[in-house]
Amino acid sequence: MSKLRVHLLGVLVLLTGLLTTTGAQPASALPDDLWFDPAAAATLTVQNGRFTDGLGREVVLRGYNVSGETKLKENNGLPFASVADAKKSATALRALGGGNSVRFLLSWAYAEPTRGQVDSAYLAAATDQIRAFVDAGIRVYPDFHQDLYSRWLFDSDSWYTGDGAPKWAVDLGDYPDEYCGICPFWGQNITSNAAVTQATYDFWHNEYGLQDAFLDTAQKTMTYVRQNLTATQFAGVVGFDPWNEPHAGTYDSGQTSRAWEKDVLWPFYVKFRARMDAAGWQAKPAFVEPNLFWNANIDFQKQEGGLLDSTLGSRYVFNTHFYDQKAISGVFMWGKAEDGQYVGDFGTVRDRATATGTTAIISEFGHPLSGSVSDKAPTVYKAMYQALDSRVKGANWWADPASSGPVLSGSQWQWDIYNGRHHELMNDNPNEVQTAGDAWNDEDLSAVRLDDSGKAVLRQDARMLDRVYPSATAGRSLAFTYEDRSRDGSTTLTWNPVPSSLPNVAQLVGSGQYALQVWRSDGSAEPTELHLPASFPSASTTVVSDLGTVFGPPAYTRTTPIATAAEPGGTGSRRLLLTAADSGTLHYALVTNGATAPSAAVLSAARSELASWMASEFN
C-alpha cells in the first residue's frame, strides 16, 4: 500500500468513527501527542503479515492481561473494583511495566446473567475501565474469557473452580458431578473432568442454542463498546479475542484434533467475525486461538492443530498461548531455562502465522512466582521475552542477525493489582476464602501488586519487564535484540554479550543494557519508535546509528534524527524516535545505558564497527 493511501486510510477511519459512533464525544488528542500520533493511532490493521498503524508503520504490541480478577466474583467479573483502580493500573502498566497494550478480560456470565438479557450496568462498567486504558495511550483487545467452561460446574467444596459461561447455561445440561481424580494441576480438568468436557462439547455443538446465545451477547457487547467510546478511544480498541483456550472437550467418534479445528472451531470464528462486522468492528481483526494443546511442549499433551486447514488473512490474527509445562511440572525439567530455550517454540508461532497469511501474538505466557518451581521464573521469563524479540539465541545473534524474524507481539499473564489482597469466596463457599496470590486455583503469576500505601509496585525484575522494543517501525524491521541484564537472585544474566570483534561497541555497552534494531526505510517522514525503559534516562542514554551518534538524545523535533519524547497518554513513559525519511535504505540503531560520557572518538569507532558488521551481515 502506498504511503499516500495509508495516510488517507487513517483519516478515513478517523472520520468514519466520528460519523458512526452514537453518543460519542468529538475525537481529541491524548496528552503528550506529537504531530504524527493521532494519525498513527487512527487504526491498527494487519498488512503484509505485520500489525500496521495508521501511518503504515509496523507495530509491536507488548503488555499484559488485565486481569485474572475477571475470573473472580468479588468484583463481579470486572478486572477492577473501580475506574480509579483501572486508571492507577493503566498508568503503572505503562510507566513500570513498559506495556503499550492489554488483553482485557470480559465475562460472559456477567454480561448475560439471564438468558437473552445483557446486563447494561456490567457493559457500562467494563467500557469505563477500557476507557481508562485507551486514554493512557494503551491499545486494548478484549477477550471473552473462560477456563473449565464455568464456575457453576463446580461444587462448593471443590478443590477447583472455573469461569466463563453463566449459571443458566450450565443448568440447561444434565452434567455429572464434577470430579478430576488425581489432578495436581487445575488444567487437567480440561480433559479429565467429565462435567467440564461434556459442557464444553455442548457449547461447540450449539446444544440448547448455547453458541447462538453467546454470539448474540458478544455482538451486543461490541456494539455497546463502539457506541460508548469516542472515535479516538474506539480506535485504541484494536480487535477481539472470541474465546480463551479453545478445546473440544471430547471429540466425536473418529474425529481428530485437526478435523475439530477445521469443522467446528473455524466455523465458529467465521460466525464471530460476522458478528464483529455487524457491530461496527469491520476494520478490526479477530484474534483467533487454535486448539490450546497445538504447541504443548510435553509430548503426551500435544495435539495436532494450529489452524492448519484455514487461511486467516488480514482480518484475523493468529493468537496463541505458551506456558512451559515442563518447567511448571517440576518433573520434566529439573534445571532452569537457558539462552535460546524457547526460540524454537516461538519460531513455530511465527511460521504458523506466516503460513496462514497474517501476523501473530502470544496473548498469554508466564510462570508461577511462588511455590516449588518459582525459582525457575527469572530464567523462564527472560527466555520467553528473548524468543519474542528474535528467533535466534543470544549466543548466535551477532553472527546470524538476518535470521531474527519478525519481532513478536505478546501479553504476559498477568497484571493484577489485587495480588495477595483478594477476598474471594471460592465457589461461593464462606469457608474457602481466597486471599493469597491470584485467588484462583492456587495460581500466583501477577507481575504487580499494591503496597501498603496503595501504590503499584513490581513483583518481578524491572530490568526484564520494562524493556526496549520497537513499538513502531517506519519501514520493515529486519532484526532486533535486547540484552536486559535481568537477574536470577544475585546473578546477572547476560545471554547476548557484544562480541570481542566489536571492541568499541563492547566498551560503550560495558555492563549496561543494550538494544539493537535493524530496519529498512520506506520513505516515511514519521519516525521509528523504540520504547525507552525507566532505566534509560535521556541524559545517560547513548545511541550509535547510521543516522548519527549521540550521548543524551535531545527532545524531539522534526529535524532531529535521534531524539526522545514522552509516549502518548500522560503516564510518564518515554520513547526514542529515529527519523529516516529515505526509502529502501538499511538503517541500524544501537541503544545502551552502559556508557558514561563517551568520547567522540569512541562513538565514531563504534559506529564504524557497526557499519562494517551491517555490511557483512545484511549484504
Coordinates of C-alpha atoms in Angstrom, one line a residue:
M1 CA 0.0 0.0 0.0
S2 CA 1.4 3.4 -0.9
K3 CA 2.2 5.9 1.8
L4 CA -0.4 8.3 0.4
R5 CA -3.1 5.6 0.6
V6 CA -2.0 4.8 4.2
H7 CA -2.4 8.4 5.3
L8 CA -5.8 8.7 3.6
L9 CA -6.9 5.4 5.2
G10 CA -6.1 6.7 8.6
V11 CA -8.0 9.9 8.0
L12 CA -11.0 8.0 6.6
V13 CA -11.1 5.6 9.6
L14 CA -11.0 8.6 11.9
L15 CA -13.8 10.4 10.1
T16 CA -15.9 7.3 9.8
G17 CA -15.6 6.7 13.5
L18 CA -16.8 10.3 14.2
L19 CA -19.8 9.8 11.9
T20 CA -20.9 6.4 13.2
T21 CA -20.1 6.4 16.9
T22 CA -23.5 7.0 18.6
G23 CA -23.4 9.3 21.6
A24 CA -19.7 9.7 21.5
Q25 CA -17.7 12.9 22.2
P26 CA -15.6 14.6 19.5
A27 CA -12.2 13.0 18.9
S28 CA -9.3 14.7 20.8
A29 CA -5.6 14.2 21.1
L30 CA -4.0 12.4 24.0
P31 CA -1.6 14.1 26.5
D32 CA 1.9 14.2 25.1
D33 CA 0.8 13.6 21.5
L34 CA 3.2 14.7 18.8
W35 CA 2.1 15.9 15.3
F36 CA 2.0 12.4 13.9
D37 CA 0.5 10.5 16.8
P38 CA -3.3 11.0 16.1
A39 CA -2.9 9.6 12.6
A40 CA -0.8 6.7 13.8
A41 CA -3.4 5.8 16.4
A42 CA -6.3 6.2 14.0
T43 CA -6.3 2.5 13.1
L44 CA -4.4 -0.8 13.6
T45 CA -4.7 -3.3 10.8
V46 CA -2.8 -6.3 9.5
Q47 CA -0.8 -5.8 6.3
N48 CA 1.9 -8.0 4.8
G49 CA 2.0 -10.2 7.8
R50 CA 2.5 -7.4 10.4
F51 CA 0.4 -5.2 12.6
T52 CA 0.3 -1.8 10.9
D53 CA -0.7 1.6 12.3
G54 CA -2.5 4.5 10.6
L55 CA 0.8 5.7 9.1
G56 CA 1.8 2.3 7.7
R57 CA 4.4 1.6 10.3
E58 CA 5.0 -1.9 11.6
V59 CA 3.7 -2.1 15.2
V60 CA 4.7 -4.5 18.0
L61 CA 2.1 -4.9 20.8
R62 CA 3.7 -5.6 24.2
G63 CA 1.8 -5.7 27.5
Y64 CA -0.2 -7.8 29.9
N65 CA -3.5 -9.4 30.6
V66 CA -5.9 -7.4 32.8
S67 CA -6.7 -9.4 34.6
G68 CA -7.4 -12.7 36.3
E69 CA -9.6 -10.7 38.6
T70 CA -12.3 -11.1 35.9
K71 CA -12.4 -14.8 36.8
L72 CA -13.5 -14.0 40.3
K73 CA -16.8 -13.0 41.8
E74 CA -15.5 -10.4 44.2
N75 CA -15.6 -7.6 41.6
N76 CA -18.5 -9.1 39.6
G77 CA -16.5 -10.3 36.6
L78 CA -14.6 -7.0 36.1
P79 CA -10.8 -6.5 36.1
F80 CA -11.0 -3.7 38.6
A81 CA -13.2 -2.6 41.5
S82 CA -13.4 0.9 40.2
V83 CA -12.4 3.2 37.4
A84 CA -9.9 4.8 39.7
D85 CA -8.2 1.5 40.1
A86 CA -8.3 0.9 36.4
K87 CA -6.6 4.3 35.8
K88 CA -4.0 3.6 38.5
S89 CA -3.3 0.2 36.9
A90 CA -3.0 1.7 33.4
T91 CA -0.5 4.3 34.5
A92 CA 1.6 1.8 36.3
L93 CA 1.4 -0.7 33.5
R94 CA 2.8 1.9 31.1
A95 CA 5.3 3.5 33.4
L96 CA 6.6 0.5 35.4
G97 CA 5.8 -2.4 33.1
G98 CA 6.6 -0.7 29.7
G99 CA 3.4 -2.0 28.1
N100 CA 1.6 -0.4 25.2
S101 CA -1.3 -2.8 25.0
V102 CA -3.5 -5.1 27.2
R103 CA -5.7 -8.1 26.7
F104 CA -8.8 -7.0 28.6
L105 CA -10.8 -9.9 30.1
L106 CA -14.6 -9.9 30.0
S107 CA -17.0 -12.4 31.4
W108 CA -20.0 -14.0 29.5
A109 CA -21.5 -14.9 32.9
Y110 CA -21.8 -11.3 34.0
A111 CA -22.5 -9.9 30.5
E112 CA -25.6 -12.2 30.2
P113 CA -26.7 -13.3 33.7
T114 CA -30.2 -14.0 32.4
R115 CA -30.6 -15.7 29.1
G116 CA -31.3 -13.2 26.3
Q117 CA -30.7 -10.2 28.5
V118 CA -27.4 -8.4 28.6
D119 CA -26.5 -6.5 31.8
S120 CA -26.1 -2.9 30.6
A121 CA -24.6 -2.0 34.0
Y122 CA -21.8 -4.6 33.5
L123 CA -21.2 -3.4 30.0
A124 CA -21.0 0.2 31.1
A125 CA -18.6 -0.6 33.9
A126 CA -16.4 -2.7 31.6
T127 CA -16.4 0.1 29.0
D128 CA -15.4 2.7 31.6
Q129 CA -12.5 0.6 32.5
I130 CA -11.5 0.0 28.9
R131 CA -11.6 3.8 28.5
A132 CA -9.1 4.2 31.3
F133 CA -6.5 2.3 29.3
V134 CA -7.1 3.8 25.8
D135 CA -6.9 7.3 27.5
A136 CA -3.5 6.3 28.8
G137 CA -2.3 5.5 25.2
I138 CA -2.6 1.8 25.7
R139 CA -4.2 -0.3 23.0
V140 CA -6.8 -2.8 24.1
Y141 CA -8.1 -6.1 22.7
P142 CA -11.0 -7.6 24.8
D143 CA -11.2 -11.3 25.4
F144 CA -14.3 -13.3 26.4
H145 CA -12.5 -15.4 28.9
Q146 CA -13.3 -18.9 30.1
D147 CA -11.4 -21.6 31.9
L148 CA -13.0 -25.0 32.6
Y149 CA -16.1 -23.6 31.0
S150 CA -17.9 -22.2 34.1
R151 CA -17.7 -21.8 37.9
W152 CA -21.2 -23.2 38.1
L153 CA -20.0 -26.7 37.2
F154 CA -18.1 -26.9 40.5
D155 CA -19.3 -27.9 43.9
S156 CA -18.9 -25.5 46.9
D157 CA -16.3 -27.8 48.4
S158 CA -14.3 -28.5 45.2
W159 CA -10.6 -28.1 45.0
Y160 CA -11.0 -26.2 41.8
T161 CA -13.2 -23.6 40.1
G162 CA -13.9 -22.3 36.6
D163 CA -15.1 -19.2 34.9
G164 CA -16.9 -18.3 31.7
A165 CA -20.4 -19.4 31.0
P166 CA -23.4 -18.2 33.1
K167 CA -25.3 -20.3 35.5
W168 CA -28.3 -20.7 33.2
A169 CA -26.1 -22.2 30.5
V170 CA -24.9 -24.9 33.0
D171 CA -28.4 -25.5 34.3
L172 CA -29.6 -26.5 30.8
G173 CA -27.3 -29.5 30.8
D174 CA -27.6 -32.7 32.8
Y175 CA -23.9 -32.7 33.7
P176 CA -22.3 -35.3 36.0
D177 CA -20.9 -34.2 39.4
E178 CA -17.5 -32.7 38.8
Y179 CA -14.6 -34.8 39.6
C180 CA -11.0 -34.8 38.3
G181 CA -9.4 -37.8 40.0
I182 CA -5.7 -37.4 40.7
C183 CA -5.2 -33.9 39.3
P184 CA -2.4 -31.9 40.9
F185 CA -2.8 -29.1 38.3
W186 CA -6.1 -27.4 37.7
G187 CA -5.7 -27.6 33.9
Q188 CA -6.1 -31.3 34.0
N189 CA -9.8 -30.8 34.4
I190 CA -9.9 -29.7 30.8
T191 CA -9.6 -33.3 29.7
S192 CA -10.3 -35.3 32.9
N193 CA -13.4 -33.8 34.4
A194 CA -16.5 -35.2 32.7
A195 CA -18.6 -32.2 33.8
V196 CA -16.2 -29.9 32.0
T197 CA -15.7 -32.0 28.9
Q198 CA -19.5 -32.5 28.4
A199 CA -20.4 -28.9 28.9
T200 CA -17.6 -27.8 26.6
Y201 CA -18.8 -30.3 24.0
D202 CA -22.3 -28.9 24.2
F203 CA -21.2 -25.4 23.6
W204 CA -19.3 -26.3 20.4
H205 CA -22.2 -28.3 19.1
N206 CA -24.7 -25.5 20.0
E207 CA -26.8 -27.7 22.2
Y208 CA -29.7 -25.7 23.7
G209 CA -28.7 -22.8 21.4
L210 CA -25.7 -22.0 23.7
Q211 CA -23.3 -20.9 21.0
D212 CA -26.0 -18.7 19.4
A213 CA -26.7 -17.1 22.7
F214 CA -23.0 -16.4 23.3
L215 CA -22.6 -14.8 19.8
D216 CA -25.7 -12.6 20.4
T217 CA -24.2 -11.4 23.6
A218 CA -20.8 -10.8 22.0
Q219 CA -22.4 -8.7 19.3
K220 CA -24.3 -6.7 21.8
T221 CA -21.2 -6.2 23.9
M222 CA -19.2 -5.0 20.9
T223 CA -21.9 -2.7 19.8
Y224 CA -22.2 -1.2 23.2
V225 CA -18.4 -0.6 23.4
R226 CA -18.3 1.1 20.0
Q227 CA -21.3 3.3 20.8
N228 CA -20.0 4.5 24.1
L229 CA -16.4 5.4 23.2
T230 CA -15.3 8.4 21.2
A231 CA -13.8 7.7 17.8
T232 CA -10.3 8.3 19.2
Q233 CA -11.0 5.9 22.1
F234 CA -12.6 3.2 19.9
A235 CA -9.5 3.4 17.6
G236 CA -7.5 2.2 20.6
V237 CA -9.6 -1.0 20.7
V238 CA -7.7 -3.0 18.1
G239 CA -9.5 -6.3 17.9
F240 CA -11.3 -9.0 19.8
D241 CA -10.3 -12.4 21.2
P242 CA -13.5 -14.5 20.8
W243 CA -12.8 -17.5 23.1
N244 CA -9.9 -18.2 25.5
E245 CA -8.0 -21.5 25.1
P246 CA -10.5 -23.5 22.9
H247 CA -10.7 -27.2 23.3
A248 CA -13.2 -29.8 22.0
G249 CA -14.0 -31.2 25.5
T250 CA -14.5 -34.5 23.8
Y251 CA -14.1 -35.4 20.2
D252 CA -16.7 -37.2 18.1
S253 CA -16.0 -40.8 17.2
G254 CA -13.1 -40.8 14.7
Q255 CA -12.6 -37.1 14.9
T256 CA -9.0 -35.8 15.2
S257 CA -8.0 -32.5 16.8
R258 CA -7.1 -31.2 13.4
A259 CA -10.5 -32.1 12.0
W260 CA -12.2 -30.5 15.0
E261 CA -10.3 -27.2 14.3
K262 CA -11.4 -27.3 10.7
D263 CA -15.0 -28.4 11.1
V264 CA -16.0 -26.9 14.4
L265 CA -13.7 -24.2 15.7
W266 CA -13.1 -22.4 12.4
P267 CA -16.8 -22.1 11.5
F268 CA -17.3 -20.6 15.0
Y269 CA -14.7 -17.9 14.2
V270 CA -16.3 -17.1 10.9
K271 CA -19.6 -16.6 12.7
F272 CA -17.8 -14.4 15.3
R273 CA -16.2 -12.4 12.5
A274 CA -19.6 -11.7 11.1
R275 CA -20.8 -10.5 14.4
M276 CA -17.9 -8.2 14.7
D277 CA -18.8 -6.7 11.3
A278 CA -22.4 -6.3 12.3
A279 CA -21.3 -4.5 15.5
G280 CA -19.2 -2.0 13.5
W281 CA -15.9 -3.6 14.1
Q282 CA -15.2 -4.3 10.4
A283 CA -11.8 -2.7 10.3
K284 CA -10.5 -4.6 13.4
P285 CA -9.1 -8.2 13.3
A286 CA -10.4 -11.1 15.2
F287 CA -7.6 -12.5 17.5
V288 CA -8.4 -16.2 17.0
E289 CA -6.8 -19.0 19.0
P290 CA -6.1 -22.6 17.8
N291 CA -6.6 -25.7 19.9
L292 CA -4.8 -24.8 23.2
F293 CA -2.7 -28.0 23.0
W294 CA -1.4 -27.5 19.5
N295 CA 2.1 -26.3 20.7
A296 CA 2.3 -28.0 24.1
N297 CA 5.9 -28.8 24.9
I298 CA 5.1 -32.1 26.7
D299 CA 4.6 -34.8 24.1
F300 CA 1.7 -36.6 25.7
Q301 CA -0.3 -33.3 25.9
K302 CA 0.4 -32.2 22.3
Q303 CA -2.5 -32.3 19.8
E304 CA -2.2 -31.6 16.1
G305 CA -3.5 -28.2 15.3
G306 CA -2.6 -24.6 14.7
L307 CA -5.5 -23.9 12.2
L308 CA -3.6 -25.9 9.6
D309 CA -6.5 -26.0 7.2
S310 CA -7.5 -22.4 7.5
T311 CA -6.3 -19.3 5.7
L312 CA -6.7 -16.5 8.1
G313 CA -5.6 -13.4 6.1
S314 CA -5.6 -9.8 7.3
R315 CA -9.0 -9.9 9.1
Y316 CA -7.7 -12.4 11.6
V317 CA -4.6 -12.6 13.9
F318 CA -3.0 -16.0 14.8
N319 CA -3.3 -15.8 18.6
T320 CA -1.8 -18.4 20.8
H321 CA -0.6 -19.0 24.3
F322 CA 2.6 -20.6 25.6
Y323 CA 3.5 -21.9 29.0
D324 CA 6.5 -24.2 29.6
Q325 CA 4.6 -27.1 31.2
K326 CA 7.8 -29.0 31.6
A327 CA 9.2 -26.2 33.8
I328 CA 5.8 -25.8 35.7
S329 CA 5.6 -29.5 36.4
G330 CA 8.8 -29.6 38.4
V331 CA 9.3 -33.1 37.0
F332 CA 10.0 -32.9 33.3
M333 CA 12.5 -30.0 33.6
W334 CA 14.7 -30.0 36.7
G335 CA 17.0 -27.1 35.9
K336 CA 16.4 -23.5 34.8
A337 CA 15.8 -22.1 31.4
E338 CA 18.8 -21.3 29.3
D339 CA 19.8 -19.0 26.4
G340 CA 17.6 -19.8 23.4
Q341 CA 15.3 -22.2 25.4
Y342 CA 12.1 -21.1 23.5
V343 CA 13.3 -19.7 20.2
G344 CA 12.1 -23.0 18.5
D345 CA 8.7 -22.9 20.1
F346 CA 8.2 -19.2 19.3
G347 CA 9.7 -19.7 15.8
T348 CA 6.9 -22.2 15.2
V349 CA 4.4 -19.5 16.1
R350 CA 6.0 -17.1 13.6
D351 CA 6.0 -19.8 10.9
R352 CA 2.3 -20.7 11.5
A353 CA 1.2 -17.1 11.3
T354 CA 3.1 -16.6 8.0
A355 CA 1.6 -19.8 6.6
T356 CA -1.9 -18.5 7.4
G357 CA -1.3 -15.1 5.9
T358 CA -1.3 -12.9 9.0
T359 CA 0.7 -11.8 12.0
A360 CA 0.9 -13.5 15.4
I361 CA 0.5 -12.6 19.1
I362 CA 1.3 -14.7 22.1
S363 CA -1.6 -13.5 24.2
E364 CA -0.6 -15.4 27.4
F365 CA 2.8 -16.6 28.7
G366 CA 4.2 -16.8 32.1
H367 CA 5.4 -18.9 35.1
P368 CA 4.4 -19.2 38.8
L369 CA 6.1 -16.6 41.1
S370 CA 5.6 -18.6 44.2
G371 CA 5.6 -22.3 45.1
S372 CA 8.1 -25.2 44.4
V373 CA 9.0 -24.2 40.8
S374 CA 9.1 -20.4 41.3
D375 CA 12.9 -20.5 41.3
K376 CA 12.8 -21.1 37.6
A377 CA 10.8 -17.9 36.9
P378 CA 13.6 -15.4 36.3
T379 CA 15.2 -17.6 33.6
V380 CA 11.9 -18.8 32.1
Y381 CA 10.6 -15.2 31.6
K382 CA 13.9 -13.9 30.3
A383 CA 14.0 -16.8 27.7
M384 CA 10.4 -16.1 26.7
Y385 CA 11.0 -12.4 26.2
Q386 CA 14.2 -13.3 24.3
A387 CA 12.2 -15.5 22.0
L388 CA 9.6 -12.8 21.4
D389 CA 12.4 -10.5 20.3
S390 CA 14.2 -12.9 18.0
R391 CA 14.2 -16.4 16.8
V392 CA 18.0 -16.6 17.2
K393 CA 19.5 -17.4 20.6
G394 CA 21.7 -14.8 22.2
A395 CA 25.0 -16.6 21.7
N396 CA 24.4 -16.8 18.0
W397 CA 22.6 -13.4 17.4
W398 CA 25.5 -11.3 16.3
A399 CA 26.7 -13.9 13.8
D400 CA 23.2 -14.5 12.4
P401 CA 21.0 -11.4 12.9
A402 CA 19.3 -11.8 9.5
S403 CA 17.5 -14.9 10.8
S404 CA 15.9 -13.0 13.6
G405 CA 12.5 -13.0 12.0
P406 CA 9.7 -10.5 12.9
V407 CA 9.5 -9.3 16.5
L408 CA 6.5 -11.0 18.1
S409 CA 3.7 -9.2 20.0
G410 CA 2.9 -10.6 23.4
S411 CA 0.8 -10.2 26.5
Q412 CA 2.2 -11.6 29.8
W413 CA -0.1 -13.3 32.2
Q414 CA -0.9 -11.2 34.2
W415 CA -1.2 -7.6 35.7
D416 CA -3.4 -7.9 38.8
I417 CA -3.0 -5.1 41.3
Y418 CA -5.0 -7.0 43.9
N419 CA -2.5 -9.8 44.0
G420 CA -2.3 -11.1 47.6
R421 CA -5.2 -8.9 48.7
H422 CA -8.2 -10.7 47.3
H423 CA -11.3 -11.7 49.3
E424 CA -12.8 -14.4 47.0
L425 CA -15.3 -17.0 48.3
M426 CA -14.3 -19.9 46.1
N427 CA -17.4 -21.4 44.6
D428 CA -19.4 -19.2 47.0
N429 CA -18.1 -21.1 50.0
P430 CA -17.6 -18.8 53.0
N431 CA -15.2 -21.4 54.4
E432 CA -13.0 -21.2 51.4
V433 CA -12.0 -17.5 51.3
Q434 CA -9.1 -17.0 48.9
T435 CA -6.7 -14.1 49.6
A436 CA -3.3 -15.2 48.5
G437 CA -1.7 -14.9 45.1
D438 CA -4.3 -14.6 42.2
A439 CA -7.0 -16.1 44.4
W440 CA -7.8 -18.6 41.6
N441 CA -6.9 -22.3 41.7
D442 CA -3.7 -21.5 43.7
E443 CA -2.2 -19.5 40.9
D444 CA 0.3 -16.7 41.5
L445 CA 1.5 -15.1 38.3
S446 CA 0.9 -11.3 38.6
A447 CA 3.8 -9.1 37.8
V448 CA 2.4 -6.3 40.1
R449 CA 0.7 -5.8 43.4
L450 CA -0.2 -2.8 45.6
D451 CA 1.9 -2.0 48.6
D452 CA 0.5 -1.0 52.0
S453 CA 0.2 2.6 50.8
G454 CA -1.9 1.6 47.8
K455 CA 1.0 2.2 45.3
A456 CA 1.5 -0.2 42.4
V457 CA 4.9 -2.0 42.7
L458 CA 6.5 -4.7 40.6
R459 CA 6.9 -8.2 41.8
Q460 CA 9.5 -9.1 39.1
D461 CA 12.8 -7.6 38.0
A462 CA 12.0 -4.3 36.3
R463 CA 15.0 -4.8 34.0
M464 CA 13.2 -7.7 32.4
L465 CA 9.7 -6.3 32.3
D466 CA 10.3 -2.7 31.3
R467 CA 12.1 -3.4 28.0
V468 CA 13.4 -1.7 24.9
Y469 CA 11.2 -2.9 21.9
P470 CA 10.4 -1.4 18.5
S471 CA 6.8 -0.2 19.1
A472 CA 6.6 1.3 15.6
T473 CA 9.0 0.8 12.7
A474 CA 8.8 3.2 9.7
G475 CA 9.6 0.5 7.1
R476 CA 10.5 -3.2 7.5
S477 CA 12.1 -4.5 10.7
L478 CA 14.8 -6.9 9.8
A479 CA 16.4 -7.8 13.2
F480 CA 16.1 -6.9 16.8
T481 CA 17.7 -7.9 20.1
Y482 CA 17.7 -6.7 23.6
E483 CA 20.0 -7.7 26.4
D484 CA 18.1 -6.8 29.6
R485 CA 20.8 -8.0 32.1
S486 CA 17.9 -9.2 34.3
R487 CA 18.8 -11.1 37.5
D488 CA 18.3 -14.5 38.9
G489 CA 18.7 -13.8 42.5
S490 CA 22.0 -12.0 42.8
T491 CA 23.2 -13.3 39.5
T492 CA 23.1 -11.0 36.5
L493 CA 22.0 -13.0 33.4
T494 CA 23.9 -12.0 30.2
W495 CA 22.9 -14.2 27.3
N496 CA 23.8 -11.9 24.4
P497 CA 27.2 -10.2 25.1
V498 CA 28.7 -7.9 22.5
P499 CA 31.4 -10.0 20.7
S500 CA 35.0 -9.2 21.1
S501 CA 35.2 -8.4 17.4
L502 CA 33.4 -5.2 18.2
P503 CA 35.7 -3.8 21.0
N504 CA 34.4 -0.2 20.9
V505 CA 30.8 -1.2 20.9
A506 CA 31.6 -3.5 23.8
Q507 CA 33.3 -0.7 25.6
L508 CA 30.2 1.6 25.1
V509 CA 27.8 -1.1 26.4
G510 CA 30.0 -2.2 29.3
S511 CA 27.9 -3.9 31.9
G512 CA 24.8 -2.0 30.8
Q513 CA 21.7 -2.9 29.0
Y514 CA 21.5 -2.5 25.2
A515 CA 19.2 -3.0 22.2
L516 CA 20.0 -3.1 18.5
Q517 CA 17.4 -2.5 15.8
V518 CA 17.9 -3.0 12.1
W519 CA 15.3 -1.9 9.6
R520 CA 14.8 -0.8 6.0
S521 CA 13.1 2.5 5.5
D522 CA 10.0 3.2 3.4
G523 CA 10.1 6.9 2.8
S524 CA 8.1 7.9 6.0
A525 CA 8.5 11.4 7.4
E526 CA 7.3 9.9 10.7
P527 CA 9.9 8.3 13.0
T528 CA 10.6 4.7 14.1
E529 CA 9.8 4.4 17.8
L530 CA 11.5 2.3 20.4
H531 CA 10.1 2.2 24.0
L532 CA 12.6 3.5 26.5
P533 CA 12.5 1.8 29.9
A534 CA 12.9 3.9 33.0
S535 CA 16.4 2.5 33.3
F536 CA 17.3 4.5 30.1
P537 CA 17.0 8.2 31.2
S538 CA 17.7 10.5 28.3
A539 CA 20.7 12.2 30.0
S540 CA 22.6 8.9 30.2
T541 CA 21.4 7.0 27.1
T542 CA 23.8 6.5 24.2
V543 CA 22.6 5.9 20.6
V544 CA 25.0 4.8 17.8
S545 CA 23.4 4.7 14.4
D546 CA 24.0 5.4 10.7
L547 CA 21.7 8.4 11.5
G548 CA 24.3 9.8 13.9
T549 CA 25.8 9.3 17.3
V550 CA 24.6 10.9 20.5
F551 CA 25.0 10.7 24.2
G552 CA 22.0 12.1 25.9
P553 CA 19.5 12.4 23.0
P554 CA 17.7 15.8 22.8
A555 CA 13.9 16.4 22.8
Y556 CA 12.2 15.5 19.5
T557 CA 11.8 18.0 16.7
R558 CA 11.1 17.2 13.0
T559 CA 14.7 18.0 12.1
T560 CA 16.3 15.9 14.8
P561 CA 17.1 12.4 13.5
I562 CA 17.8 10.9 17.0
A563 CA 15.6 12.2 19.8
T564 CA 13.4 11.3 22.8
A565 CA 9.8 12.2 23.7
A566 CA 7.1 11.2 26.1
E567 CA 4.8 8.4 24.9
P568 CA 1.1 9.5 24.4
G569 CA -1.2 9.2 27.3
G570 CA 0.4 11.3 30.1
T571 CA 1.8 8.3 32.0
G572 CA 5.4 9.5 32.1
S573 CA 6.7 6.7 29.8
R574 CA 9.2 7.6 27.1
R575 CA 10.3 6.7 23.6
L576 CA 13.3 7.0 21.3
L577 CA 12.4 8.5 17.9
L578 CA 14.6 7.7 14.9
T579 CA 13.8 9.7 11.7
A580 CA 15.0 8.4 8.4
A581 CA 12.9 10.0 5.6
D582 CA 14.5 8.0 2.8
S583 CA 13.2 4.9 1.1
G584 CA 14.8 1.4 0.8
T585 CA 17.8 2.3 2.9
L586 CA 19.2 -0.1 5.5
H587 CA 19.4 1.5 9.0
Y588 CA 20.6 0.4 12.4
A589 CA 20.5 1.9 15.9
L590 CA 22.3 0.6 19.0
V591 CA 20.8 2.0 22.2
T592 CA 22.6 1.5 25.5
N593 CA 22.6 2.9 29.1
G594 CA 26.1 1.5 29.8
A595 CA 28.2 4.4 28.7
T596 CA 29.4 7.3 30.9
A597 CA 30.1 10.4 28.8
P598 CA 31.8 8.5 25.9
S599 CA 34.3 10.4 23.9
A600 CA 33.6 11.4 20.3
A601 CA 36.5 9.0 19.2
V602 CA 34.8 6.0 20.9
L603 CA 31.4 6.9 19.4
S604 CA 32.9 7.2 16.0
A605 CA 34.9 4.0 16.3
A606 CA 31.8 2.1 17.5
R607 CA 29.8 3.5 14.5
S608 CA 32.5 2.3 12.1
E609 CA 32.4 -1.2 13.7
L610 CA 28.6 -1.4 13.4
A611 CA 28.7 -0.2 9.8
S612 CA 31.2 -2.9 8.9
W613 CA 29.1 -5.5 10.8
M614 CA 26.0 -4.4 8.9
A615 CA 27.7 -4.6 5.6
S616 CA 28.8 -8.2 6.2
E617 CA 25.5 -9.5 7.7
F618 CA 23.0 -7.7 5.5
N619 CA 24.6 -7.5 2.1

